Structure formats: structure tokens, C-alpha cells
């Protein structure tokens, strides 16, 4: 979660 | 996962269940905006493109499937179900989709974190979700008597957005480098759109009268 595109939220 | 995030997701889930309950058991979609439901289906379809490329957790994948499945089935029910579609307030639900979709797409093309297809689609879904409730709010304002389930559906959706803001505040202080301006601004805008509704919702609850929004 550092601006990279791993979006762990819905 | 923190308690605000979990509570937010559960409230979101509850809102969908309330709506499905109304449509499936009462066989009525009176007061429900098809425009808003179609926009939500588009929001989830464009946001969850990563469902096939990135694995985050079983929880994450299952929830994504639930939101995709429920939003498309709600749209199907309102458009095609033999009984349900007759209760749809077509003449009142006149908000034009493209007035929301086109500006959101343009904004996503110019304001995003990274210029890749998936990232622009994700950003578009954030902008679109922020305003997708507008056709529903307009319809509520036109509906004289808002039934309990429809009122609760909108209330739960608003509560879900509010809880996500607390989740971001919590994550900002507990996770290093957790900064997502686009998500946060879109989320705050979305929550603010509910402010007026919340006010009348609590007033009607306090005074124990039927919810009615002033025209």
C-alpha cells in the first residue's frame, strides 16, 4: 500500500 | 484489516442484502433507481478487473464476487423480471447516465496515479462510485412516501462510505506511506452527498414519522 497498484480495498 | 474497514464492508453487504430482500421477497423495486444500480454494476465491473490478475485474500475475492453478482442481478431483476419490472418508476427515474459517466471518464484519463488501463479504470470506478447515488437521491426526492427498506438501503450505503473514511484515517496513522489522495477525495465527496439524506433520515427516526425528502 505505497501508491503501487495493489488495491486491497473494495 | 481494521474494525472500521470490516464494519464498512459489512454495512455495504447489508445494504445490498436489504435491496435484494425487497426485490426478491416483496417483488417490488418501487423507489429504487435503475440508473444508480446500472452505474454501480459499471463501478464494480471496472474496479474489479484485478480479480483475475491479483490475488489479495479469499475474503477480498469473495466480496468482489458478491458485489459484482449482486449488482448485475439487481439490474437484471429491475429490467427483466416479469413481476418486479412492473413496479419500476420509469417516469420518475430520469437521470441521464452519461452526464455522470463522461465527466468521470475524462477526469480519470487526466487525474490518476498511473497511466495504465487497469489503473485508469480503477480511478474511473472511484469517481463514478462517488456520484452514482445521485439518480437514487433524485428519485427519493420525487417519491412522496419512501418505504422503510429503500430508506434503510440508502442509509446503509451512506454509513458504509462514512466508515471507510475512518478506516483511511486509521490506516494513515498505522501503516507507513499509506497515502491515496484520489481515493480519499472521491470517498469524502461521496459521503458528503449523503449529508442531506442523513439529516432527514434521523429527523424522521427521531420523530417517528415516515421518511420524506423536501422537494
Short mmCIF file of C-alpha atoms in Angstrom, two decimals, chain B residues 1-212:
data_model
loop_
_atom_site.label_atom_id
_atom_site.label_comp_id
_atom_site.label_asym_id
_atom_site.label_seq_id
_atom_site.Cartn_x
_atom_site.Cartn_y
_atom_site.Cartn_z
CA UNK B 1 -7.94 -5.25 8.39
CA UNK B 2 -9.18 -2.79 10.98
CA UNK B 3 -12.59 -2.64 12.61
CA UNK B 4 -13.76 0.39 10.56
CA UNK B 5 -12.95 -1.33 7.30
CA UNK B 6 -14.71 -4.53 8.37
CA UNK B 7 -17.73 -2.61 9.66
CA UNK B 8 -17.81 -0.64 6.39
CA UNK B 9 -17.74 -3.77 4.27
CA UNK B 10 -20.43 -5.41 6.40
CA UNK B 11 -22.64 -2.31 6.11
CA UNK B 12 -22.13 -2.36 2.36
CA UNK B 13 -23.05 -6.04 2.29
CA UNK B 14 -26.11 -5.35 4.46
CA UNK B 15 -27.27 -2.59 2.08
CA UNK B 16 -27.13 -4.99 -0.87
CA UNK B 17 -28.96 -7.67 1.11
CA UNK B 18 -31.71 -5.21 2.11
CA UNK B 19 -32.20 -4.28 -1.52
CA UNK B 20 -32.22 -7.89 -2.69
CA UNK B 21 -34.66 -8.73 0.11
CA UNK B 22 -37.02 -6.02 -1.07
CA UNK B 23 -36.78 -7.05 -4.70
CA UNK B 24 -36.75 -10.81 -4.18
CA UNK B 25 -39.36 -11.27 -1.45
CA UNK B 26 -41.68 -8.29 -1.90
CA UNK B 27 -41.19 -8.47 -5.69
CA UNK B 28 -41.07 -4.71 -5.86
CA UNK B 29 -38.44 -2.20 -6.86
CA UNK B 30 -40.62 0.85 -6.23
CA UNK B 31 -38.45 3.82 -5.28
CA UNK B 32 -35.25 2.10 -6.46
CA UNK B 33 -33.30 3.87 -9.18
CA UNK B 34 -32.29 1.57 -12.03
CA UNK B 35 -29.87 4.30 -13.15
CA UNK B 36 -27.97 4.11 -9.87
CA UNK B 37 -27.96 0.30 -9.96
CA UNK B 38 -26.58 0.28 -13.51
CA UNK B 39 -23.89 2.74 -12.50
CA UNK B 40 -22.92 0.50 -9.56
CA UNK B 41 -22.70 -2.52 -11.87
CA UNK B 42 -20.34 -0.48 -14.07
CA UNK B 43 -18.38 0.68 -10.99
CA UNK B 44 -17.72 -2.89 -9.88
CA UNK B 45 -17.04 -4.20 -13.39
CA UNK B 46 -14.36 -1.55 -13.94
CA UNK B 47 -12.91 -1.66 -10.42
CA UNK B 48 -12.55 -5.41 -10.04
CA UNK B 49 -10.61 -6.04 -13.26
CA UNK B 50 -7.82 -7.18 -10.95
CA UNK B 51 -9.93 -10.09 -9.71
CA UNK B 52 -8.23 -12.26 -12.35
CA UNK B 53 -4.74 -10.74 -12.15
CA UNK B 54 -4.04 -10.11 -8.45
CA UNK B 55 -4.85 -12.34 -5.53
CA UNK B 56 -5.17 -10.42 -2.26
CA UNK B 57 -7.15 -12.74 0.01
CA UNK B 58 -10.07 -15.16 -0.07
CA UNK B 59 -12.13 -12.51 1.75
CA UNK B 60 -11.28 -9.94 -0.94
CA UNK B 61 -12.12 -12.24 -3.86
CA UNK B 62 -15.37 -13.48 -2.30
CA UNK B 63 -16.57 -9.94 -1.54
CA UNK B 64 -15.74 -8.80 -5.06
CA UNK B 65 -17.75 -11.68 -6.50
CA UNK B 66 -20.67 -10.83 -4.20
CA UNK B 67 -20.71 -7.17 -5.22
CA UNK B 68 -20.37 -7.99 -8.91
CA UNK B 69 -23.02 -10.71 -8.78
CA UNK B 70 -25.50 -8.73 -6.69
CA UNK B 71 -25.23 -5.50 -8.69
CA UNK B 72 -25.76 -7.26 -12.03
CA UNK B 73 -28.61 -9.39 -10.68
CA UNK B 74 -30.37 -6.32 -9.25
CA UNK B 75 -30.16 -4.67 -12.69
CA UNK B 76 -31.46 -7.87 -14.29
CA UNK B 77 -34.38 -8.05 -11.84
CA UNK B 78 -35.49 -4.47 -12.46
CA UNK B 79 -35.15 -4.70 -16.23
CA UNK B 80 -36.38 -8.21 -16.93
CA UNK B 81 -38.19 -9.87 -14.04
CA UNK B 82 -41.80 -10.38 -15.04
CA UNK B 83 -43.28 -9.01 -11.79
CA UNK B 84 -40.53 -6.75 -10.42
CA UNK B 85 -40.14 -4.66 -13.57
CA UNK B 86 -43.78 -3.52 -13.35
CA UNK B 87 -43.09 -1.70 -10.09
CA UNK B 88 -40.20 0.30 -11.56
CA UNK B 89 -40.84 4.07 -11.50
CA UNK B 90 -39.60 4.61 -15.03
CA UNK B 91 -41.13 8.05 -15.48
CA UNK B 92 -39.58 9.37 -12.27
CA UNK B 93 -36.13 7.82 -12.74
CA UNK B 94 -35.00 10.15 -15.49
CA UNK B 95 -31.40 10.98 -14.55
CA UNK B 96 -29.10 10.58 -17.56
CA UNK B 97 -26.19 8.17 -17.01
CA UNK B 98 -23.82 9.79 -19.44
CA UNK B 99 -23.93 13.09 -17.58
CA UNK B 100 -22.06 11.26 -14.82
CA UNK B 101 -20.11 8.71 -16.85
CA UNK B 102 -18.44 11.01 -19.38
CA UNK B 103 -17.04 13.56 -16.88
CA UNK B 104 -15.82 10.70 -14.66
CA UNK B 105 -14.04 9.04 -17.60
CA UNK B 106 -12.43 12.32 -18.68
CA UNK B 107 -11.32 13.03 -15.12
CA UNK B 108 -9.88 9.51 -14.79
CA UNK B 109 -7.93 9.96 -18.04
CA UNK B 110 -6.31 13.11 -16.68
CA UNK B 111 -6.15 12.58 -12.93
CA UNK B 112 -4.83 9.15 -11.89
CA UNK B 113 -1.91 7.57 -10.06
CA UNK B 114 -0.57 5.65 -13.02
CA UNK B 115 -1.45 5.70 -16.72
CA UNK B 116 -2.24 2.04 -17.31
CA UNK B 117 -5.55 0.56 -18.47
CA UNK B 118 -6.28 -1.12 -15.13
CA UNK B 119 -5.31 1.94 -13.11
CA UNK B 120 -7.39 4.37 -15.20
CA UNK B 121 -10.38 2.00 -14.96
CA UNK B 122 -9.90 1.75 -11.20
CA UNK B 123 -9.79 5.54 -10.93
CA UNK B 124 -12.87 5.88 -13.15
CA UNK B 125 -14.71 3.49 -10.82
CA UNK B 126 -13.79 5.64 -7.80
CA UNK B 127 -15.08 8.82 -9.43
CA UNK B 128 -18.21 7.12 -10.72
CA UNK B 129 -18.99 5.50 -7.36
CA UNK B 130 -18.75 8.92 -5.73
CA UNK B 131 -21.66 10.24 -7.81
CA UNK B 132 -23.57 7.02 -8.63
CA UNK B 133 -26.04 7.62 -5.79
CA UNK B 134 -27.31 10.89 -7.35
CA UNK B 135 -30.08 9.33 -9.51
CA UNK B 136 -31.29 7.45 -6.41
CA UNK B 137 -31.32 10.62 -4.30
CA UNK B 138 -33.22 12.49 -7.00
CA UNK B 139 -35.75 9.66 -7.19
CA UNK B 140 -36.17 9.66 -3.39
CA UNK B 141 -36.88 13.36 -3.50
CA UNK B 142 -39.61 12.78 -6.10
CA UNK B 143 -41.13 9.85 -4.22
CA UNK B 144 -43.76 11.05 -1.76
CA UNK B 145 -43.61 8.11 0.60
CA UNK B 146 -40.28 6.35 0.89
CA UNK B 147 -40.74 2.80 2.16
CA UNK B 148 -38.62 1.55 5.06
CA UNK B 149 -36.44 -0.84 3.06
CA UNK B 150 -35.49 1.78 0.46
CA UNK B 151 -34.67 4.27 3.22
CA UNK B 152 -32.56 1.68 5.03
CA UNK B 153 -30.79 0.72 1.82
CA UNK B 154 -29.64 4.31 1.21
CA UNK B 155 -28.79 4.79 4.88
CA UNK B 156 -26.60 1.66 4.94
CA UNK B 157 -24.82 2.74 1.74
CA UNK B 158 -24.05 6.12 3.28
CA UNK B 159 -22.87 4.51 6.52
CA UNK B 160 -20.51 2.25 4.54
CA UNK B 161 -18.87 5.29 2.95
CA UNK B 162 -18.57 7.08 6.28
CA UNK B 163 -16.90 4.04 7.88
CA UNK B 164 -14.37 3.86 5.04
CA UNK B 165 -13.22 7.38 5.92
CA UNK B 166 -12.50 6.24 9.50
CA UNK B 167 -10.69 3.24 8.00
CA UNK B 168 -8.44 5.55 5.96
CA UNK B 169 -7.68 7.74 8.97
CA UNK B 170 -6.78 4.61 10.95
CA UNK B 171 -4.60 3.24 8.14
CA UNK B 172 -2.88 6.59 7.65
CA UNK B 173 -1.64 6.53 11.24
CA UNK B 174 -0.85 2.80 11.45
CA UNK B 175 0.62 1.97 8.03
CA UNK B 176 3.74 3.64 6.63
CA UNK B 177 3.26 5.57 3.35
CA UNK B 178 -0.48 4.97 3.20
CA UNK B 179 -1.48 7.96 1.09
CA UNK B 180 -4.17 7.72 -1.56
CA UNK B 181 -5.42 11.21 -2.34
CA UNK B 182 -7.69 10.23 -5.21
CA UNK B 183 -9.44 7.52 -3.22
CA UNK B 184 -9.83 9.77 -0.22
CA UNK B 185 -11.16 12.84 -2.00
CA UNK B 186 -13.62 10.75 -4.06
CA UNK B 187 -14.70 8.98 -0.85
CA UNK B 188 -15.23 12.20 1.07
CA UNK B 189 -17.23 13.74 -1.79
CA UNK B 190 -19.34 10.59 -1.92
CA UNK B 191 -20.05 10.71 1.81
CA UNK B 192 -20.94 14.41 1.69
CA UNK B 193 -23.64 13.67 -0.91
CA UNK B 194 -25.44 11.71 1.81
CA UNK B 195 -25.36 14.54 4.37
CA UNK B 196 -28.77 15.91 3.43
CA UNK B 197 -30.32 12.43 3.34
CA UNK B 198 -28.85 11.55 6.75
CA UNK B 199 -30.32 14.69 8.24
CA UNK B 200 -33.87 13.83 7.14
CA UNK B 201 -33.38 10.15 7.92
CA UNK B 202 -32.51 10.90 11.57
CA UNK B 203 -35.24 13.52 11.85
CA UNK B 204 -37.88 11.03 10.67
CA UNK B 205 -36.45 8.40 13.00
CA UNK B 206 -36.42 10.77 15.99
CA UNK B 207 -39.96 11.97 15.36
CA UNK B 208 -41.14 8.50 14.39
CA UNK B 209 -42.65 9.68 11.11
CA UNK B 210 -42.31 8.39 7.58
CA UNK B 211 -39.18 9.49 5.76
CA UNK B 212 -39.86 12.21 3.21
#
